[in-house]
Structure formats: structure tokens, C-alpha cells
CSV table of C-alpha atoms in Angstrom, one decimal:
chain,number,residue,atom,x,y,z
A,195,MET,CA,9.4,23.0,12.0
A,196,ASP,CA,8.1,21.4,15.1
A,197,LYS,CA,4.3,20.9,14.4
A,198,ASN,CA,3.5,20.9,18.1
A,199,THR,CA,5.3,24.0,19.3
A,200,GLY,CA,5.5,26.0,16.0
A,201,VAL,CA,9.2,26.5,16.4
A,202,VAL,CA,10.9,27.0,13.1
A,203,THR,CA,14.5,26.1,12.5
A,204,ALA,CA,16.4,27.6,9.5
A,205,VAL,CA,17.9,24.7,7.5
A,206,GLY,CA,19.2,26.5,4.3
A,207,ALA,CA,18.8,29.6,2.4
A,208,GLY,CA,15.6,30.0,0.5
A,209,THR,CA,11.9,30.9,0.8
A,210,THR,CA,9.1,28.7,2.2
A,211,GLN,CA,5.5,28.9,3.5
A,212,ILE,CA,4.3,27.7,6.8
A,213,THR,CA,0.7,26.8,7.2
A,214,ALA,CA,-1.1,26.5,10.5
A,215,SER,CA,-4.6,25.0,10.8
A,216,ALA,CA,-7.0,24.1,13.5
A,217,ASP,CA,-7.7,20.3,14.0
A,218,ASP,CA,-11.3,20.8,12.7
A,219,GLY,CA,-10.0,22.8,9.6
A,220,GLY,CA,-12.1,25.7,10.7
A,221,TYR,CA,-9.1,28.1,10.8
A,222,VAL,CA,-6.1,28.2,8.4
A,223,ASP,CA,-3.3,30.8,8.2
A,224,ASN,CA,-0.1,31.1,6.3
A,225,ILE,CA,3.2,32.9,6.8
A,226,THR,CA,6.1,33.2,4.3
A,227,ILE,CA,9.6,32.8,5.7
A,228,ASN,CA,12.8,34.0,4.0
A,229,VAL,CA,16.0,32.3,5.1
A,230,THR,CA,19.2,34.0,4.3
A,231,GLY,CA,22.4,32.0,4.3
A,232,ASN,CA,25.8,32.9,5.8
A,233,GLY,CA,27.5,31.1,3.1
A,234,ALA,CA,28.0,31.7,-0.6
A,235,GLU,CA,25.1,32.2,-3.0
A,236,LEU,CA,23.9,29.1,-4.8
A,237,THR,CA,24.9,29.2,-8.5
A,238,GLY,CA,24.3,25.5,-9.6
A,239,ILE,CA,23.5,21.9,-8.7
A,240,THR,CA,25.5,18.9,-9.8
A,241,LEU,CA,23.8,15.4,-9.6
A,242,SER,CA,25.9,12.3,-8.9
A,243,SER,CA,24.2,10.8,-12.0
A,244,THR,CA,22.3,12.4,-14.9
A,245,SER,CA,20.8,9.0,-16.0
A,246,LEU,CA,20.2,5.8,-14.1
A,247,ASN,CA,18.9,2.3,-14.9
A,248,LEU,CA,16.9,0.5,-12.1
A,249,GLN,CA,15.2,-2.9,-12.0
A,250,GLN,CA,11.7,-3.0,-10.7
A,251,GLY,CA,11.9,-3.1,-6.9
A,252,SER,CA,15.5,-2.1,-6.7
A,253,THR,CA,16.8,1.2,-5.0
A,254,GLN,CA,19.7,3.6,-5.5
A,255,THR,CA,20.9,6.7,-3.9
A,256,LEU,CA,21.0,10.0,-5.8
A,257,THR,CA,23.1,12.9,-4.4
A,258,ALA,CA,23.0,16.6,-5.3
A,259,THR,CA,26.1,18.8,-4.7
A,260,PRO,CA,25.5,22.5,-4.4
A,261,GLU,CA,27.8,24.9,-6.3
A,262,PRO,CA,29.9,26.4,-4.8
A,263,ALA,CA,30.6,23.8,-2.1
A,264,ASP,CA,30.0,26.3,0.7
A,265,ALA,CA,26.6,27.4,-0.7
A,266,GLN,CA,23.6,27.1,1.7
A,267,ALA,CA,20.4,26.0,0.0
A,268,SER,CA,17.1,24.2,0.7
A,269,LEU,CA,16.6,21.6,-2.0
A,270,THR,CA,13.3,20.1,-3.2
A,271,TRP,CA,13.0,16.8,-5.0
A,272,LYS,CA,10.3,15.6,-7.4
A,273,SER,CA,9.5,12.7,-9.6
A,274,SER,CA,7.7,13.2,-12.8
A,275,ASP,CA,5.8,9.9,-12.3
A,276,ASP,CA,5.6,8.5,-8.7
A,277,SER,CA,4.1,5.3,-10.1
A,278,ILE,CA,7.4,4.6,-12.0
A,279,VAL,CA,10.0,6.0,-9.6
A,280,ARG,CA,9.4,6.9,-6.0
A,281,ILE,CA,11.6,9.3,-4.0
A,282,GLU,CA,12.3,8.8,-0.3
A,283,GLY,CA,14.2,11.3,1.8
A,284,SER,CA,15.2,14.9,1.6
A,285,GLY,CA,18.2,17.2,1.7
A,286,ASN,CA,21.2,16.6,-0.4
A,287,SER,CA,20.7,12.8,-0.9
A,288,VAL,CA,17.6,10.8,-1.6
A,289,GLN,CA,16.7,7.2,-2.2
A,290,LEU,CA,15.1,6.2,-5.6
A,291,THR,CA,13.0,3.1,-5.9
A,292,GLY,CA,11.9,1.5,-9.2
A,293,VAL,CA,8.2,0.9,-8.8
A,294,ASN,CA,6.9,0.0,-12.2
A,295,THR,CA,8.6,-0.3,-15.7
A,296,GLY,CA,8.9,2.9,-17.6
A,297,THR,CA,10.9,6.3,-17.5
A,298,ALA,CA,10.7,9.1,-15.1
A,299,ASN,CA,12.6,12.4,-14.6
A,300,ILE,CA,13.9,13.2,-11.1
A,301,THR,CA,14.3,16.9,-10.6
A,302,VAL,CA,16.0,18.7,-7.7
A,303,ALA,CA,15.6,22.4,-7.4
A,304,SER,CA,16.4,25.3,-5.1
A,305,SER,CA,13.4,26.5,-3.0
A,306,ASP,CA,12.8,29.5,-5.3
A,307,GLY,CA,12.9,27.2,-8.4
A,308,LYS,CA,15.6,29.3,-10.1
A,309,ILE,CA,18.3,26.6,-10.1
A,310,SER,CA,17.7,22.9,-10.9
A,311,ALA,CA,19.2,19.7,-12.2
A,312,ALA,CA,17.5,16.5,-13.5
A,313,CYS,CA,18.2,12.8,-13.8
A,314,ALA,CA,16.4,10.5,-16.2
A,315,VAL,CA,15.7,7.1,-14.6
A,316,THR,CA,14.6,4.0,-16.6
A,317,VAL,CA,13.0,1.1,-14.7
A,318,SER,CA,13.1,-2.3,-16.3
A,319,GLY,CA,11.1,-5.4,-15.2
A,320,ASN,CA,12.5,-8.3,-13.2
A,321,SER,CA,12.5,-11.9,-14.0
A,322,THR,CA,12.3,-14.9,-11.7
A,323,GLU,CA,16.0,-15.5,-12.4
A,324,ASN,CA,16.8,-11.9,-11.5
A,325,PRO,CA,14.3,-10.9,-8.8
A,326,GLY,CA,14.3,-7.8,-6.7
A,327,ILE,CA,13.0,-6.9,-3.1
A,328,VAL,CA,11.5,-3.6,-1.9
A,329,PHE,CA,9.5,-2.2,1.0
A,330,ALA,CA,6.0,-0.8,0.2
A,331,GLN,CA,7.2,2.3,2.1
A,332,THR,CA,10.8,3.2,2.9
A,333,SER,CA,10.1,5.3,6.0
A,334,LEU,CA,7.8,4.7,9.0
A,335,THR,CA,7.2,6.6,12.3
A,336,LEU,CA,6.5,4.6,15.5
A,337,THR,CA,5.9,5.4,19.1
A,338,ALA,CA,8.2,4.0,21.7
A,339,GLY,CA,6.8,0.6,22.9
A,340,GLN,CA,4.9,0.1,19.7
A,341,THR,CA,5.2,-3.1,17.6
A,342,GLN,CA,4.7,-3.0,13.9
A,343,ASN,CA,4.6,-5.8,11.2
A,344,VAL,CA,6.8,-4.7,8.3
A,345,ARG,CA,6.5,-6.5,5.0
A,346,LEU,CA,8.8,-6.9,2.1
A,347,THR,CA,7.6,-7.3,-1.5
A,348,VAL,CA,9.5,-9.6,-3.8
A,349,THR,CA,9.4,-8.7,-7.6
A,350,PRO,CA,8.2,-10.4,-9.6
A,351,SER,CA,5.7,-12.1,-7.4
A,352,GLY,CA,6.5,-15.7,-6.6
A,353,ALA,CA,10.3,-15.3,-7.3
A,354,ASP,CA,12.4,-17.3,-4.8
A,355,VAL,CA,14.9,-15.1,-2.9
A,356,GLY,CA,15.6,-17.7,-0.2
A,357,ASP,CA,16.0,-16.8,3.5
A,358,ILE,CA,16.2,-13.1,4.4
A,359,THR,CA,18.3,-11.7,7.1
A,360,TRP,CA,16.9,-8.6,9.1
A,361,SER,CA,19.1,-6.0,10.9
A,362,ALA,CA,18.6,-2.7,12.6
A,363,SER,CA,21.3,0.1,12.5
A,364,SER,CA,20.6,1.3,16.1
A,365,GLY,CA,19.0,0.3,19.4
A,366,ALA,CA,15.9,2.5,18.6
A,367,ILE,CA,14.2,-0.6,17.2
A,368,SER,CA,14.6,-4.4,17.6
A,369,VAL,CA,13.8,-7.3,15.4
A,370,PRO,CA,13.6,-11.0,16.2
A,371,SER,CA,17.0,-12.8,15.5
A,372,SER,CA,15.0,-15.8,14.2
A,373,ALA,CA,13.1,-13.8,11.5
A,374,SER,CA,13.9,-15.2,7.9
A,375,GLY,CA,10.8,-14.6,5.9
A,376,THR,CA,9.4,-11.5,4.0
A,377,GLU,CA,7.6,-10.2,7.1
A,378,VAL,CA,9.1,-9.1,10.4
A,379,THR,CA,7.8,-7.6,13.6
A,380,VAL,CA,9.6,-4.5,14.6
A,381,THR,CA,9.5,-3.2,18.2
A,382,ALA,CA,10.2,0.6,18.9
A,383,GLN,CA,12.4,0.5,21.9
A,384,GLN,CA,13.4,4.2,22.5
A,385,ALA,CA,13.3,7.6,20.8
A,386,GLY,CA,15.7,7.9,17.8
A,387,GLN,CA,16.1,6.6,14.3
A,388,ALA,CA,17.2,3.4,12.8
A,389,VAL,CA,17.4,1.8,9.4
A,390,LEU,CA,15.8,-1.6,9.0
A,391,THR,CA,17.6,-3.6,6.3
A,392,ALA,CA,16.6,-6.9,4.7
A,393,THR,CA,19.3,-8.8,2.9
A,394,THR,CA,18.8,-12.0,0.8
A,395,ALA,CA,21.3,-14.8,0.5
A,396,SER,CA,22.3,-13.5,-2.9
A,397,GLY,CA,23.1,-10.1,-1.6
A,398,LEU,CA,19.9,-8.2,-2.5
A,399,GLN,CA,19.0,-5.4,-0.1
A,400,ALA,CA,16.2,-3.1,0.8
A,401,SER,CA,16.0,-0.6,3.6
A,402,CYS,CA,13.3,1.2,5.5
A,403,THR,CA,14.1,4.2,7.9
A,404,ILE,CA,12.1,4.1,11.1
A,405,THR,CA,11.8,7.1,13.4
A,406,VAL,CA,10.7,6.3,16.9
A,407,GLN,CA,9.0,9.1,19.0
A,408,GLU,CA,8.6,9.2,22.8
A,409,GLN,CA,5.2,8.4,24.3
A,410,SER,CA,3.0,11.3,25.6
A,411,SER,CA,2.8,11.3,29.4
A,412,GLN,CA,-0.5,13.1,29.2
A,413,ASN,CA,-2.3,10.2,27.6
A,414,GLU,CA,-0.8,7.8,30.2
A,415,GLN,CA,-2.1,9.8,33.0
A,416,THR,CA,-5.6,10.2,31.7
A,417,GLY,CA,-5.8,6.6,30.5
A,418,SER,CA,-7.2,7.8,27.1
A,419,VAL,CA,-6.0,6.5,23.8
A,420,SER,CA,-4.4,8.9,21.2
A,421,LEU,CA,-4.3,7.6,17.6
A,422,THR,CA,-3.3,9.2,14.3
A,423,ILE,CA,-3.0,7.6,10.9
A,424,ASN,CA,-1.4,9.0,7.8
A,425,PRO,CA,-3.1,8.9,4.4
A,426,LEU,CA,-1.9,6.6,1.6
A,427,THR,CA,-2.0,6.7,-2.2
A,428,LEU,CA,-1.5,3.4,-4.2
A,429,ASN,CA,-1.8,2.2,-7.7
A,430,PRO,CA,-4.1,-0.8,-8.4
A,431,GLY,CA,-2.4,-4.0,-7.3
A,432,ASP,CA,0.0,-2.2,-5.0
A,433,GLU,CA,0.3,-2.8,-1.2
A,434,GLY,CA,1.4,-0.5,1.5
A,435,GLN,CA,1.7,-0.4,5.3
A,436,LEU,CA,-0.3,2.5,7.0
A,437,GLN,CA,1.9,4.7,9.0
A,438,TYR,CA,0.1,5.3,12.4
A,439,SER,CA,1.0,6.4,15.9
A,440,VAL,CA,-0.9,5.1,19.0
A,441,ASN,CA,-0.4,6.1,22.6
A,442,PRO,CA,-0.2,4.3,25.0
A,443,ALA,CA,2.1,2.1,22.9
A,444,GLY,CA,0.9,-1.6,22.6
A,445,THR,CA,-2.8,-0.6,22.4
A,446,GLN,CA,-4.6,-3.3,20.3
A,447,LEU,CA,-6.4,-1.9,17.3
A,448,SER,CA,-9.1,-3.4,15.0
A,449,TRP,CA,-9.1,-2.2,11.4
A,450,SER,CA,-11.8,-1.9,8.8
A,451,SER,CA,-12.3,-0.6,5.3
A,452,SER,CA,-15.3,1.1,3.9
A,453,ASN,CA,-14.8,-0.7,0.6
A,454,PRO,CA,-12.6,-3.9,0.9
A,455,ARG,CA,-13.3,-4.7,-2.7
A,456,VAL,CA,-11.1,-1.8,-3.7
A,457,ALA,CA,-8.7,-1.5,-0.7
A,458,ASP,CA,-8.7,-4.0,2.1
A,459,VAL,CA,-6.7,-3.7,5.4
A,460,ASP,CA,-5.5,-6.5,7.7
A,461,ASP,CA,-5.1,-6.7,11.5
A,462,ASN,CA,-1.8,-4.8,11.3
A,463,GLY,CA,-2.8,-1.9,9.1
A,464,TYR,CA,-1.4,-3.3,5.9
A,465,VAL,CA,-3.4,-2.4,2.8
A,466,THR,CA,-3.9,-4.5,-0.4
A,467,THR,CA,-5.7,-3.1,-3.4
A,468,ILE,CA,-7.7,-4.4,-6.2
A,469,VAL,CA,-5.7,-5.5,-9.3
A,470,SER,CA,-7.4,-3.2,-11.9
A,471,LEU,CA,-9.5,-0.1,-11.4
A,472,SER,CA,-10.9,2.3,-14.0
A,473,GLN,CA,-11.9,5.2,-11.7
A,474,THR,CA,-9.9,6.7,-8.9
A,475,THR,CA,-11.4,5.8,-5.6
A,476,ASN,CA,-11.0,7.0,-2.0
A,477,VAL,CA,-11.5,4.4,0.6
A,478,THR,CA,-11.9,5.2,4.3
A,479,ILE,CA,-9.8,3.0,6.7
A,480,THR,CA,-10.8,3.0,10.3
A,481,ALA,CA,-8.7,1.9,13.3
A,482,THR,CA,-10.6,1.5,16.7
A,483,ALA,CA,-9.2,0.8,20.2
A,484,ALA,CA,-11.0,-1.2,22.9
A,485,ASP,CA,-12.2,2.0,24.7
A,486,GLY,CA,-13.9,3.2,21.5
A,487,SER,CA,-11.3,5.7,20.5
A,488,SER,CA,-10.8,5.6,16.8
A,489,ALA,CA,-9.2,7.4,13.9
A,490,GLN,CA,-9.7,7.4,10.2
A,491,THR,CA,-7.6,7.9,7.1
A,492,THR,CA,-8.1,7.8,3.3
A,493,VAL,CA,-6.5,5.3,1.1
A,494,THR,CA,-6.6,6.7,-2.6
A,495,VAL,CA,-6.4,4.0,-5.3
A,496,LEU,CA,-5.6,5.6,-8.6
A,497,GLY,CA,-7.7,4.6,-11.5
A,498,SER,CA,-6.5,4.1,-15.1
A,499,GLY,CA,-9.4,6.1,-16.6
A,500,GLY,CA,-9.1,9.2,-14.4
A,501,GLY,CA,-12.0,10.8,-12.4
A,502,SER,CA,-12.6,10.0,-8.8
A,503,SER,CA,-15.1,8.4,-6.4
A,504,SER,CA,-15.0,9.2,-2.7
A,505,GLY,CA,-15.7,6.6,0.0
A,506,GLN,CA,-16.0,9.3,2.7
A,507,THR,CA,-19.7,9.9,2.7
A,508,GLY,CA,-21.8,10.7,5.8
A,509,ASP,CA,-20.5,10.0,9.3
A,510,ASN,CA,-17.4,7.8,9.2
A,511,THR,CA,-17.2,7.3,13.0
A,512,GLN,CA,-17.1,3.7,13.8
A,513,THR,CA,-20.1,2.5,15.8
A,514,GLY,CA,-22.0,-0.7,16.6
A,515,ASP,CA,-23.7,-0.2,13.1
A,516,ASN,CA,-20.3,0.1,11.3
A,517,THR,CA,-20.9,-2.9,9.1
A,518,GLN,CA,-24.0,-1.3,7.7
A,519,ASP,CA,-22.4,2.1,7.4
A,520,ASN,CA,-19.5,0.6,5.4
A,521,THR,CA,-21.9,-1.3,3.2
A,522,GLN,CA,-23.7,1.9,2.4
A,523,GLN,CA,-20.5,3.6,1.5
A,524,GLY,CA,-19.5,0.7,-0.7
A,525,ASN,CA,-22.8,1.0,-2.5
A,526,GLU,CA,-22.2,4.6,-3.3
A,527,GLU,CA,-18.8,3.8,-4.6
A,528,GLN,CA,-20.2,1.2,-6.8
A,529,GLY,CA,-22.6,3.8,-8.3
A,530,GLY,CA,-25.4,1.2,-7.9
A,531,TYR,CA,-27.2,-0.8,-5.3
A,532,GLU,CA,-26.7,-4.4,-3.9
A,533,GLY,CA,-29.0,-7.0,-5.2
A,534,ASP,CA,-29.1,-10.6,-6.3
A,535,LEU,CA,-27.6,-11.4,-9.7
A,536,GLY,CA,-27.5,-15.1,-9.1
A,537,LEU,CA,-23.7,-14.9,-8.5
A,538,TYR,CA,-22.3,-18.0,-6.9
A,539,ALA,CA,-19.2,-20.1,-6.7
A,540,ALA,CA,-19.0,-23.9,-6.9
A,541,GLN,CA,-16.5,-23.7,-4.1
A,542,SER,CA,-16.7,-21.8,-0.7
A,543,TYR,CA,-13.2,-23.0,0.1
A,544,MET,CA,-10.2,-24.2,-1.9
A,545,GLU,CA,-6.6,-25.2,-1.4
A,546,VAL,CA,-3.8,-24.1,-3.7
A,547,GLU,CA,-0.1,-25.0,-3.7
A,548,SER,CA,2.4,-22.1,-3.8
A,549,GLY,CA,3.4,-21.6,-7.5
A,550,TYR,CA,0.3,-23.2,-8.9
A,551,THR,CA,-3.1,-22.1,-10.1
A,552,LYS,CA,-6.6,-23.1,-9.6
A,553,LEU,CA,-9.8,-21.9,-11.1
A,554,ILE,CA,-12.9,-20.9,-9.1
A,555,ASP,CA,-15.9,-22.2,-10.9
A,556,LEU,CA,-18.3,-19.2,-11.1
A,557,TYR,CA,-21.8,-18.7,-12.3
A,558,VAL,CA,-23.8,-15.5,-12.7
A,559,ASP,CA,-27.6,-15.5,-13.6
A,560,ARG,CA,-27.2,-12.8,-16.3
A,561,PRO,CA,-26.6,-13.1,-20.1
A,562,GLU,CA,-22.9,-12.5,-21.1
A,563,GLY,CA,-22.3,-9.0,-22.0
A,564,GLU,CA,-24.8,-7.6,-19.5
A,565,VAL,CA,-22.6,-8.1,-16.4
A,566,THR,CA,-19.0,-7.4,-15.4
A,567,VAL,CA,-17.1,-9.5,-12.9
A,568,GLU,CA,-14.2,-8.3,-10.8
A,569,CYS,CA,-12.1,-10.5,-8.4
A,570,SER,CA,-9.6,-9.4,-5.7
A,571,SER,CA,-7.5,-11.0,-3.0
A,572,SER,CA,-7.3,-9.8,0.7
A,573,ALA,CA,-3.6,-11.0,0.9
A,574,ARG,CA,-1.8,-10.7,-2.4
A,575,ASN,CA,1.4,-12.0,-0.8
A,576,VAL,CA,-0.5,-15.3,-0.2
A,577,ALA,CA,-2.8,-15.6,-3.3
A,578,ARG,CA,-3.5,-13.5,-6.3
A,579,VAL,CA,-6.6,-13.8,-8.7
A,580,ASP,CA,-7.6,-12.4,-12.0
A,581,ASP,CA,-11.0,-11.4,-13.1
A,582,GLU,CA,-11.6,-14.8,-14.7
A,583,GLY,CA,-11.4,-16.3,-11.2
A,584,MET,CA,-8.0,-17.9,-11.7
A,585,VAL,CA,-6.3,-18.1,-8.3
A,586,THR,CA,-2.4,-18.2,-8.2
A,587,GLY,CA,-0.7,-19.4,-4.9
A,588,ILE,CA,2.1,-17.0,-3.9
A,589,GLY,CA,3.1,-18.1,-0.4
A,590,PRO,CA,1.8,-20.1,2.6
A,591,GLY,CA,-1.2,-18.6,4.4
A,592,ASP,CA,-4.9,-17.8,4.0
A,593,ALA,CA,-6.6,-15.3,1.9
A,594,THR,CA,-10.2,-14.2,1.1
A,595,ILE,CA,-11.1,-14.0,-2.6
A,596,THR,CA,-13.9,-11.3,-3.2
A,597,ILE,CA,-15.9,-11.7,-6.4
A,598,THR,CA,-18.2,-8.9,-7.4
A,599,ALA,CA,-20.7,-9.0,-10.4
A,600,THR,CA,-22.2,-5.7,-11.7
A,601,ASP,CA,-25.1,-5.3,-14.0
A,602,VAL,CA,-23.9,-2.9,-16.7
A,603,ASN,CA,-27.4,-1.5,-17.3
A,604,THR,CA,-28.7,-0.9,-13.8
A,605,GLY,CA,-25.5,-0.8,-11.6
A,606,GLU,CA,-27.0,-3.5,-9.4
A,607,TYR,CA,-24.2,-5.7,-8.0
A,608,GLN,CA,-23.6,-8.7,-5.8
A,609,THR,CA,-20.5,-9.8,-3.9
A,610,ILE,CA,-19.5,-13.2,-2.7
A,611,THR,CA,-16.3,-14.6,-1.2
A,612,VAL,CA,-14.2,-17.8,-1.4
A,613,GLU,CA,-11.7,-18.7,1.3
A,614,VAL,CA,-8.3,-19.9,-0.1
A,615,SER,CA,-5.5,-21.7,1.8
A,616,VAL,CA,-2.1,-21.8,0.2
A,617,SER,CA,0.4,-24.4,1.2
A,618,GLY,CA,4.1,-24.5,0.5
A,619,GLY,CA,5.8,-26.8,-2.0
A,620,GLY,CA,5.7,-26.7,-5.9
A,621,GLY,CA,6.9,-23.2,-6.9
A,622,TYR,CA,7.3,-21.1,-9.9
A,623,GLY,CA,9.5,-22.5,-12.7
A,624,THR,CA,8.7,-26.2,-12.0
A,625,ASN,CA,8.0,-28.4,-14.9
A,626,ASP,CA,5.6,-30.6,-13.1
A,627,PRO,CA,1.9,-29.8,-13.8
A,628,ALA,CA,-0.2,-28.4,-11.0
A,629,PRO,CA,-2.6,-30.9,-9.4
A,630,ASP,CA,-5.8,-31.2,-11.4
A,631,GLU,CA,-4.5,-28.5,-13.7
A,632,ASP,CA,-5.7,-30.1,-17.0
A,633,GLU,CA,-9.1,-30.9,-15.6
A,634,GLU,CA,-9.6,-27.2,-14.3
A,635,ASN,CA,-8.5,-25.5,-17.4
A,636,ASP,CA,-11.0,-27.5,-19.5
A,637,SER,CA,-13.7,-25.7,-17.7
A,638,PRO,CA,-15.0,-22.3,-18.9
A,639,SER,CA,-14.1,-19.3,-16.7
A,640,PHE,CA,-17.7,-18.4,-16.0
A,641,GLY,CA,-21.2,-19.7,-16.4
A,642,TYR,CA,-23.7,-17.1,-17.9
A,643,GLY,CA,-27.4,-17.4,-18.5
A,644,THR,CA,-30.7,-17.1,-16.8
A,645,SER,CA,-32.2,-19.1,-13.9
A,646,ASP,CA,-33.7,-21.5,-16.4
A,647,ASP,CA,-30.3,-22.5,-17.5
A,648,ARG,CA,-29.2,-23.6,-14.1
A,649,GLY,CA,-29.5,-27.3,-13.5
């Protein structure tokens, strides 16, 4: 169905429901459409595999064949656990991606649910000797003329896959011929569809389907900026590129997060999340153009303990007081109020080599057991950090480490940051000790106590 004109195209036999709603959500209506096929009635579905083994980060195609072959049917695909196996695509063939270790069932069914077939997929972990590559999202929609940074994730983190070759299947997009790293700038050239493929020297491949839409002439005539952003759901520690469309193409955007401690966003709309989270949290991401036009979306970070906390409180429109508004939203998500817990770091800036670790020397002016400390990185492809303050260099670049201490009794919390610069060299698997490694590891992870204990 064309969401702008409402024109419905019959794809296959079955029943579906079309929902129309006003932009402000004030009016919603539904209609049920029955599509009758001019072919034979569907009697069964056969899958190309009934069981698959995937490595974390790898992809594989699963194909459904209707029975009889001339039967017309609309098929629906579902994963029993999207955090283990993710499905991309529709129709008779889909792409499966191993996200995390575990087992999930992939089910394909007719639109009425009467006929189905299933495939059991087991995802195993990678090792540095047997790495994998994967896109955080395997489909994107761009507007002609728009540029978009697309990032590739290597699993496990820090594994060396060598130089990467980037290619596009059609002229709908273009990529620089000199690109060889895990990040590439894609330019949408013309309306159409193209498959962006990343290939390592050892033959590992990952693909992302990019659909390019034409610009709207109406916005060009009025000079106004049209901006839309799709929502995103991630597990703790996951990363993802926000899908957005901006018209006129090439409009520069600034991005902000209502709670960067849980989900932060960079200048390109790429989201990184906190490594661990007990409660599911919704974070508001805002993109703003120079003329003041803005759009928002919700990034949902799934918690291990269930429940939810929403970051969408009050007026989320970005204004000159946006920093204050975001702080207030972050306070509500914390469930407490910002205060002074005597949290500080001995370093405000540190340098780490890729493949090595360094400990941030932290102190909090509260007795041990009365405060929790959480650490997160703004760029997990550059540096990662655990809740003990141990920073691991992943790849060259800069990252901001955010440390938050929370009083378990009052909910009062304090947040500080440490800037980290990661340089190349070293690497995982080396037998050489990291610089100053022994000296750092002799130090305790945190200092606890009261203000009288601080020298």
C-alpha cells in the first residue's frame, strides 16, 4: 500500500487489515481487505531448511516454497526471539542474522495463519580466530541526494578482519572507492534500490539493502525542511543506525538524546547503548535542522528485569533550553534527583592503545554498598568500559566515558565524564603486556568512604 495515496495493491491471496490515522493520532480507522488469488489454493509451505546453525554476526537466506507451486499466498515471517535471530525482508525469501548466542524458531505462515512451517536456528559465538561481520540494520531508506554513514560491526569486538571492500549493486547509491574500514559514507544518487555489500579479505560478507526515494518538490519550493525518523529497539550493548529521511537532501542535522547514559547518538544518527540495564527504558532522540525544524523518535533499550521507564515526558520539542529539558527527563528516568555524591575521577582524559585496557581511578564519597556505579561509552567501536571503570581500546578514535553513581537509598545520583583517545597498534591476542598494565591492575577499582577519608 502507498502510505501517501492510500492505493492498495493486491500481492497475494489472503486477508489483511489496513489502518489509517491522522498525523496527530486524533483519528484512526481500519478496513479489512480480502484478496482472492487466481491461482491454486495454498495447501502447504516448504522451507529450504528446517534447522540452521549460524555464527554470531553471520547471515543466511531462508526461502519458503508454496505448495502447489502456482499457489498465490501472502506470507508472514516471525522470529521467536529477535534478540537471538533477526529477520530482514519479506515475501518468499528472507535474510536471517545471528545476533546473540542461543536458539530461536523462525516461523512462516499464511496471512490467515492456517498453514505454516518452522525452522530452528542455533546461534553460536565467534572467536577472534573465527570472526564475523554484520550491519546493525540490514535495510535503510534514504532520500536522493542524502549522505549517510553506515557502520559495520565486527564480532567479537576487537577481532581483526583486515581491510574491507565496499560495493553497491546499482547506481542508486555510491560509495567511495578508497573506503576500507568498518565505516563508509553512502550517497543516495537516484530513486531505486541497491544492495550495499561489505567483504573482508578472508571472504566474510554482510549486506544492507538501501532504498532511495525521490525528493519532494513541494519542500524545495517552500524552502522548509521535512524530516522523519523511524523508532529503534535495541538490547543493552547493541548499536544501530537510525533510519531517517530529510528533505531537501543534504540538510545538516544536530542530534541529541534525552538520556545519553542509556542511549547516546552521534552526529550521524548512530545510536550506542549502555552495556547493562535492568529496566526497559525509552529514550527520546531529537534531530534539529538549522531553520529550527525538528523531529523526534523513540529508542527503546530492553532491560533484563522487565518493566519500563519512559523518557518521553513533557514537551520534547527542542528549544534553546533543550539541555535543561533533557536533564529533567534523565532525572525522571533515573527515578531520583541529581546531586553531589562526591564522585570524581583521577583522570579527566586518558589515552589507550587499541587492544589494551586501562583503569579509570574512581572515588565516590559514600560507603560501599550504599551506592551503585554504572559506566558507558559514547562510541563502543572506539572504546568499551565495564562498571568497574576498566576501559578497553577497540579502534582508533575518541570516545566519552560516562560514569553515574546512584545512592541506593535516596535515588540521588551524580554523573561525570572522562574523555578517552584510542590509538592504533597493539591489538587483541598479543603476548606483550599493555603499557602500565601491572601498575594499574594493582589499584582498586573504586574508592569508597566519606569526605573525611579523602586525603
